[in-house]
Amino acid sequence: MIHSTTRLSPPLLRRVGLAWAVGALAALFLVPPGPSRAPAQQPAKPPPKGPAQGLVFPVPGTITSETTNRLKALLKAPLNNYKTAGALGRFVLVLDMNPGGLRAESKNFGACWDLAEHLLTLRNDVAGLETVAFVHGEVKFHSVLPVLACKNIAMSDSPETRLGPVVPPTEPLPPVHAAAYEQVLKKSGEKTANALRRMFKPADGSTIGYSFEQARPLDVCEQAPYNTLEEVLNAYRLPRAGTRRSLDRIVCWRIPVEGEVTRRLQGRVQRSVERALRARANVLVFEVSCFAGESQNAQELGAYLAHLNDKRGESPVETIAYVTREARNTAAFVALGCGKIVMQRPPPEANEDETEADRKGAHLGDFEDYLNKHPSLADLNKEREALARRPGAAPLKLIELELAHAQRVLELEKTIGKNLADAARDKGYPALLAEGLADRHDEIRYVPAKSAFLSSKDADERKADWDAGKTIKPAGKYLTLTARQAKEFGVATDLVKDFDELCEIEGIPRGDVRTPGSDWLEGLGDFLRNPWVSVLLVMVGITCLILELKMPGVGLPGVISAICFVLFFWSQSQLNGQIIWLAVLLFLLGLILIGLEVFVLPGFGVAGISGILLVLCGLGLAASREWPSSSADWVRLGQKIGPFGLSLLGALVSVAVIVRYLPHIPVLNRLMHRPDEAAEGAEEALDNPGHAELAALLGAIGVAATPLRPAGKTQFGDSFVDVVAEGGYIMPGARVQVVEVEGNRVVVKEV
């Protein structure tokens, strides 16, 4: 090998050095700027390498040592995954300095410096990491320190937004604190550093805070305003699903959502959430193992979870859906209502291919069997099955039923698919994927280069993207997302083996997780819904109601009756939902008609019979699941009413026994009004006078000798006459006047 050496003359060296200097200056001025130096009014432009990985952390208004510890714990697993993958792409860490619009004004220098120092360390140690401080409110005092430690500052141009000051001009910053700020400012250019020093070093006798319009010319923040977190996520190409993680002290509750989705399950979950919020929980993990049931109940539960933070102001709660392997179909509503979805991955087994492993893991979807057997199709499906088994069944009738079934399934697909899409859109999940879970008609493709989902409806308009995409749901089939697909498409943030691994990833101390425990209200509801207990409640309620009408003024039977009926309708409302209000209205209308018959329309006629029937219908409807829509439903309603009819008969027998024996039972006989001596004499008086004498009483005034309820005896001179009161109960001794005489029937009113 021949080596040659060339000696460069000093002039040549000078020319080479000059060329290197010119090249360096050109590189500085010609290289396109990063996100923090984007052109005015244009969003920041991250490197075009697809969507970034990342997280959003709402920073508490008062930063403590727990804040940094929580950040370290939560970043551990995502950064390890990022590094394991070879640190490909970008990892964006967004600090939301004003979550919920609250002010950031921490005066704890030590805690703020710990957070800032950790952010600086991350910037140095993790390749491809970008830190962004999102300032959309007032940030002052030492809360400014972690903002300055971030690589980029995204500010809102709203009037409330202001960064700084760190100290008022009358309180100079201690030298140790000033040294920490200077260390942070080493990452900034001279122009920007001089501007930032104005926040903690008085100039012209004052320290200042910067609005967006003041900060932008000084290169303190990005050149484009960012007024919402959504704009920040769009600019940095971060996924919407499950990016937010709280840095507050963790108070975590684990709430199971298991079994069939019914009104009962919905009520149980909501009561558990309310208990957790009263205990100041800020992280709720919903262990989703539910399925089937009524899609309306699932949608309402998902909407309830989605809007938990609407009225919580400065104390938002983080919601995490832990989707287990048992979750199916309607569980998607619950999962999409949470801010983050974590799915249970399949257990690893030897010699098992990816398809088989996916089948054993958690899923989102699986609606085909559910839609074909939807609760609203129960009667139609029974009729189809019965007709199919019948020998010689009319083929045209069978075809008609099949067409009716297909039409009803199509309507359900549209309704449930739209509801799923709305739920996903509300929480930032891909709406097209959510709709495809319950809508089989359109093909869906995924375009990896743009991280976009396209429907076959978009094929003509975006033909190039459509041709470049890969099919994830063919037309004519429902979409079911495996855990791996959910993670790939940005629906799920993590896949975990079990709940313990979820706690590790989320930085939640496993031993501090609380569970709701037993729900005594639910146990009481189960007991009261027992058919025998329900019948007993109704019988006691009717018995006490009749006794209250027969013994006015006592009050105790009326109270017992009210308690019995309230318990009955409350226990049934946990299952029946909105139909309970119709049942209550029918029951009350029946009572009103019975009251009119007893107090206003003496005798027994249409009002009384109608009232009894309405009371029984209200009770039967409360005990059933729905308003009858077929002959079979009416038969079931009749079967529900039957036991309550027996309750009514039992109540009448009980009243007869009580009225017969209660006056002779010591102590208990005090519950009844005892007539005075005049009344006793009236009870022993002779029979009423003849018809002619009764007719002569029209307009006469007498005195009630016994309580008129509405029937009783009234004294006219020396005679006692059986009368009926007009308008209700009249106390003994009241003056009454005869207003009507019809045969032996004498009607009086109080005067």
CSV table of C-alpha atoms in Angstrom, one decimal, residues 185-441:
chain,number,residue,atom,x,y,z
A,185,LEU,CA,-31.4,29.4,30.2
A,186,LYS,CA,-28.2,27.9,28.8
A,187,LYS,CA,-30.4,25.9,26.4
A,188,SER,CA,-31.8,29.1,25.0
A,189,GLY,CA,-30.3,31.6,22.5
A,190,GLU,CA,-28.9,34.9,23.8
A,191,LYS,CA,-31.9,37.0,22.7
A,192,THR,CA,-34.4,34.6,24.2
A,193,ALA,CA,-32.4,34.2,27.4
A,194,ASN,CA,-32.2,38.0,27.9
A,195,ALA,CA,-35.9,38.2,27.5
A,196,LEU,CA,-36.6,35.4,30.0
A,197,ARG,CA,-34.3,37.0,32.6
A,198,ARG,CA,-36.7,39.9,32.8
A,199,MET,CA,-39.1,37.6,34.6
A,200,PHE,CA,-36.8,37.2,37.6
A,201,LYS,CA,-34.2,40.0,37.3
A,202,PRO,CA,-35.8,43.5,37.7
A,203,ALA,CA,-35.0,45.9,34.9
A,204,ASP,CA,-36.0,49.5,35.2
A,205,GLY,CA,-37.3,48.5,38.6
A,206,SER,CA,-39.8,45.8,37.5
A,207,THR,CA,-40.1,42.2,36.5
A,208,ILE,CA,-42.5,41.2,33.8
A,209,GLY,CA,-44.8,38.5,32.5
A,210,TYR,CA,-45.2,37.8,28.8
A,211,SER,CA,-48.4,37.4,26.8
A,212,PHE,CA,-48.3,35.6,23.5
A,213,GLU,CA,-48.0,38.8,21.5
A,214,GLN,CA,-45.1,39.9,23.7
A,215,ALA,CA,-43.3,36.5,23.7
A,216,ARG,CA,-43.5,35.7,20.0
A,217,PRO,CA,-41.1,38.4,18.7
A,218,LEU,CA,-38.6,37.4,21.4
A,219,ASP,CA,-38.6,33.7,20.3
A,220,VAL,CA,-39.8,32.8,23.8
A,221,CYS,CA,-42.6,30.6,22.4
A,222,GLU,CA,-43.6,29.1,19.1
A,223,GLN,CA,-44.7,31.6,16.4
A,224,ALA,CA,-48.2,30.1,16.0
A,225,PRO,CA,-50.8,30.4,18.8
A,226,TYR,CA,-52.2,27.2,20.3
A,227,ASN,CA,-55.5,27.7,22.0
A,228,THR,CA,-56.5,24.1,22.6
A,229,LEU,CA,-54.8,20.9,23.5
A,230,GLU,CA,-56.3,19.5,20.3
A,231,GLU,CA,-54.2,21.9,18.3
A,232,VAL,CA,-51.0,20.9,20.1
A,233,LEU,CA,-51.8,17.2,19.4
A,234,ASN,CA,-52.4,17.9,15.8
A,235,ALA,CA,-49.2,19.9,15.4
A,236,TYR,CA,-47.0,17.2,16.9
A,237,ARG,CA,-49.0,14.4,15.4
A,238,LEU,CA,-49.8,12.8,18.7
A,239,PRO,CA,-52.7,10.2,19.0
A,240,ARG,CA,-55.8,11.5,20.8
A,241,ALA,CA,-56.5,8.3,22.6
A,242,GLY,CA,-55.5,8.1,26.2
A,243,THR,CA,-52.6,10.6,26.2
A,244,ARG,CA,-53.5,12.4,29.5
A,245,ARG,CA,-52.0,11.2,32.7
A,246,SER,CA,-52.4,13.0,36.0
A,247,LEU,CA,-49.4,14.1,38.0
A,248,ASP,CA,-51.4,14.7,41.2
A,249,ARG,CA,-51.1,12.4,44.2
A,250,ILE,CA,-52.8,9.2,43.2
A,251,VAL,CA,-56.1,8.2,44.8
A,252,CYS,CA,-57.1,5.2,42.6
A,253,TRP,CA,-60.3,3.2,42.7
A,254,ARG,CA,-60.8,-0.1,40.8
A,255,ILE,CA,-64.5,-0.4,39.7
A,256,PRO,CA,-65.6,-3.7,38.2
A,257,VAL,CA,-68.1,-3.6,35.3
A,258,GLU,CA,-69.0,-7.2,34.8
A,259,GLY,CA,-71.9,-9.3,33.6
A,260,GLU,CA,-74.8,-8.4,31.3
A,261,VAL,CA,-75.3,-4.7,30.8
A,262,THR,CA,-78.6,-3.9,32.5
A,263,ARG,CA,-80.1,-1.0,34.3
A,264,ARG,CA,-79.0,-2.6,37.5
A,265,LEU,CA,-75.4,-2.8,36.4
A,266,GLN,CA,-75.6,0.8,35.2
A,267,GLY,CA,-76.9,2.0,38.6
A,268,ARG,CA,-74.2,-0.1,40.5
A,269,VAL,CA,-71.4,1.4,38.5
A,270,GLN,CA,-72.7,5.0,38.9
A,271,ARG,CA,-73.1,4.5,42.6
A,272,SER,CA,-69.5,3.2,42.8
A,273,VAL,CA,-68.2,6.2,40.9
A,274,GLU,CA,-70.0,8.6,43.2
A,275,ARG,CA,-68.6,6.9,46.2
A,276,ALA,CA,-65.1,7.1,44.7
A,277,LEU,CA,-65.5,10.8,43.9
A,278,ARG,CA,-66.7,11.5,47.4
A,279,ALA,CA,-63.5,9.8,48.6
A,280,ARG,CA,-61.5,12.3,46.4
A,281,ALA,CA,-60.4,9.7,43.9
A,282,ASN,CA,-58.6,11.2,40.9
A,283,VAL,CA,-57.9,7.9,38.9
A,284,LEU,CA,-60.8,5.5,38.2
A,285,VAL,CA,-59.9,2.1,36.6
A,286,PHE,CA,-62.9,0.3,35.2
A,287,GLU,CA,-62.3,-3.4,34.9
A,288,VAL,CA,-64.5,-4.0,31.8
A,289,SER,CA,-65.8,-7.6,31.7
A,290,CYS,CA,-69.4,-6.9,30.5
A,291,PHE,CA,-71.4,-8.0,27.5
A,292,ALA,CA,-74.8,-8.2,25.8
A,293,GLY,CA,-77.8,-6.7,27.6
A,294,GLU,CA,-79.5,-3.5,26.4
A,295,SER,CA,-77.5,-1.3,24.1
A,296,GLN,CA,-79.3,1.8,25.4
A,297,ASN,CA,-78.1,1.1,29.0
A,298,ALA,CA,-74.5,0.6,27.7
A,299,GLN,CA,-74.7,3.9,25.8
A,300,GLU,CA,-76.0,5.8,28.8
A,301,LEU,CA,-73.3,4.3,31.0
A,302,GLY,CA,-70.6,5.2,28.5
A,303,ALA,CA,-71.9,8.8,28.1
A,304,TYR,CA,-72.0,9.1,31.9
A,305,LEU,CA,-68.3,8.2,32.1
A,306,ALA,CA,-67.4,10.4,29.2
A,307,HIS,CA,-68.8,13.5,30.9
A,308,LEU,CA,-67.6,12.9,34.4
A,309,ASN,CA,-65.3,16.0,34.2
A,310,ASP,CA,-67.8,18.4,32.7
A,311,LYS,CA,-68.5,20.0,36.0
A,312,ARG,CA,-65.4,19.1,38.0
A,313,GLY,CA,-63.5,22.3,37.1
A,314,GLU,CA,-60.0,22.2,38.5
A,315,SER,CA,-60.2,18.7,39.9
A,316,PRO,CA,-60.6,16.4,36.8
A,317,VAL,CA,-60.6,12.6,37.3
A,318,GLU,CA,-58.6,10.3,35.0
A,319,THR,CA,-60.7,7.3,33.7
A,320,ILE,CA,-59.0,4.2,32.4
A,321,ALA,CA,-60.9,1.2,30.8
A,322,TYR,CA,-59.1,-2.1,31.5
A,323,VAL,CA,-60.7,-4.3,28.9
A,324,THR,CA,-60.4,-7.9,29.9
A,325,ARG,CA,-60.7,-11.1,27.8
A,326,GLU,CA,-64.4,-11.5,28.9
A,327,ALA,CA,-65.5,-8.2,27.5
A,328,ARG,CA,-67.7,-8.3,24.4
A,329,ASN,CA,-70.0,-6.2,22.1
A,330,THR,CA,-71.7,-3.6,24.4
A,331,ALA,CA,-68.5,-3.3,26.5
A,332,ALA,CA,-67.2,-1.0,23.7
A,333,PHE,CA,-69.6,1.7,24.9
A,334,VAL,CA,-68.0,1.6,28.4
A,335,ALA,CA,-64.5,1.5,27.0
A,336,LEU,CA,-65.0,4.4,24.6
A,337,GLY,CA,-66.4,6.5,27.4
A,338,CYS,CA,-63.1,6.4,29.3
A,339,GLY,CA,-60.1,8.7,28.6
A,340,LYS,CA,-57.8,5.8,28.1
A,341,ILE,CA,-58.1,2.2,27.1
A,342,VAL,CA,-55.7,-0.5,28.3
A,343,MET,CA,-56.4,-4.1,27.0
A,344,GLN,CA,-55.5,-7.5,28.3
A,345,ARG,CA,-53.0,-9.2,26.0
A,346,PRO,CA,-53.2,-12.9,25.3
A,347,PRO,CA,-51.0,-15.1,27.6
A,348,PRO,CA,-47.9,-16.2,25.8
A,349,GLU,CA,-47.7,-19.8,24.9
A,350,ALA,CA,-45.1,-21.9,23.0
A,351,ASN,CA,-45.7,-22.8,19.4
A,352,GLU,CA,-48.7,-20.5,19.1
A,353,ASP,CA,-49.1,-18.3,16.0
A,354,GLU,CA,-50.2,-14.7,16.1
A,355,THR,CA,-53.8,-15.4,15.0
A,356,GLU,CA,-54.4,-17.9,17.7
A,357,ALA,CA,-52.9,-15.6,20.3
A,358,ASP,CA,-55.1,-12.7,19.2
A,359,ARG,CA,-58.1,-14.9,19.6
A,360,LYS,CA,-57.3,-15.5,23.2
A,361,GLY,CA,-56.7,-11.8,24.0
A,362,ALA,CA,-59.2,-9.0,24.8
A,363,HIS,CA,-61.4,-7.7,21.9
A,364,LEU,CA,-63.5,-4.7,21.1
A,365,GLY,CA,-66.5,-5.6,19.1
A,366,ASP,CA,-68.0,-9.0,18.3
A,367,PHE,CA,-71.4,-7.5,17.6
A,368,GLU,CA,-72.7,-10.0,15.0
A,369,ASP,CA,-74.4,-12.5,17.3
A,370,TYR,CA,-75.6,-9.8,19.6
A,371,LEU,CA,-77.3,-7.8,16.8
A,372,ASN,CA,-79.0,-10.9,15.5
A,373,LYS,CA,-80.3,-11.8,19.0
A,374,HIS,CA,-80.9,-8.2,20.2
A,375,PRO,CA,-83.5,-8.0,23.1
A,376,SER,CA,-85.8,-6.0,20.8
A,377,LEU,CA,-85.9,-9.0,18.4
A,378,ALA,CA,-86.9,-11.6,21.0
A,379,ASP,CA,-90.5,-12.0,19.9
A,380,LEU,CA,-89.7,-12.0,16.2
A,381,ASN,CA,-86.9,-14.6,16.7
A,382,LYS,CA,-89.3,-16.8,18.7
A,383,GLU,CA,-91.9,-16.6,15.9
A,384,ARG,CA,-89.3,-17.4,13.3
A,385,GLU,CA,-88.0,-20.4,15.2
A,386,ALA,CA,-91.5,-21.7,15.9
A,387,LEU,CA,-92.6,-21.3,12.2
A,388,ALA,CA,-89.3,-23.0,11.0
A,389,ARG,CA,-90.0,-26.0,13.2
A,390,ARG,CA,-93.7,-26.3,12.2
A,391,PRO,CA,-94.2,-29.0,9.4
A,392,GLY,CA,-95.8,-27.5,6.3
A,393,ALA,CA,-95.2,-23.9,7.3
A,394,ALA,CA,-96.1,-21.3,4.8
A,395,PRO,CA,-92.8,-20.4,2.9
A,396,LEU,CA,-94.1,-16.9,2.2
A,397,LYS,CA,-94.7,-16.2,5.9
A,398,LEU,CA,-91.2,-17.5,6.7
A,399,ILE,CA,-89.7,-15.2,4.0
A,400,GLU,CA,-91.7,-12.3,5.4
A,401,LEU,CA,-90.3,-12.9,8.9
A,402,GLU,CA,-86.8,-13.2,7.6
A,403,LEU,CA,-87.1,-9.9,5.7
A,404,ALA,CA,-88.6,-8.2,8.8
A,405,HIS,CA,-85.7,-9.6,10.9
A,406,ALA,CA,-83.1,-8.3,8.3
A,407,GLN,CA,-84.7,-4.9,8.2
A,408,ARG,CA,-84.7,-4.6,12.0
A,409,VAL,CA,-81.1,-5.7,12.2
A,410,LEU,CA,-80.2,-3.0,9.6
A,411,GLU,CA,-81.9,-0.4,11.7
A,412,LEU,CA,-80.0,-1.5,14.8
A,413,GLU,CA,-76.7,-1.4,12.9
A,414,LYS,CA,-77.3,2.2,11.9
A,415,THR,CA,-78.4,3.3,15.4
A,416,ILE,CA,-75.8,1.5,17.4
A,417,GLY,CA,-73.0,2.2,14.8
A,418,LYS,CA,-73.8,5.9,14.9
A,419,ASN,CA,-73.9,5.9,18.8
A,420,LEU,CA,-70.5,4.2,18.9
A,421,ALA,CA,-69.1,6.7,16.4
A,422,ASP,CA,-70.4,9.6,18.5
A,423,ALA,CA,-68.9,8.1,21.7
A,424,ALA,CA,-65.5,7.6,20.0
A,425,ARG,CA,-65.5,11.1,18.5
A,426,ASP,CA,-66.3,12.6,21.9
A,427,LYS,CA,-63.2,11.1,23.5
A,428,GLY,CA,-60.9,11.4,20.5
A,429,TYR,CA,-60.9,7.8,19.3
A,430,PRO,CA,-61.1,6.9,15.6
A,431,ALA,CA,-64.9,7.3,14.9
A,432,LEU,CA,-64.8,5.2,11.7
A,433,LEU,CA,-63.4,2.2,13.5
A,434,ALA,CA,-66.0,2.5,16.3
A,435,GLU,CA,-68.8,2.7,13.8
A,436,GLY,CA,-67.5,-0.4,11.9
A,437,LEU,CA,-67.8,-2.4,15.1
A,438,ALA,CA,-71.6,-2.5,14.6
A,439,ASP,CA,-72.0,-1.6,10.9
A,440,ARG,CA,-70.9,-4.3,8.4
A,441,HIS,CA,-71.7,-2.5,5.1
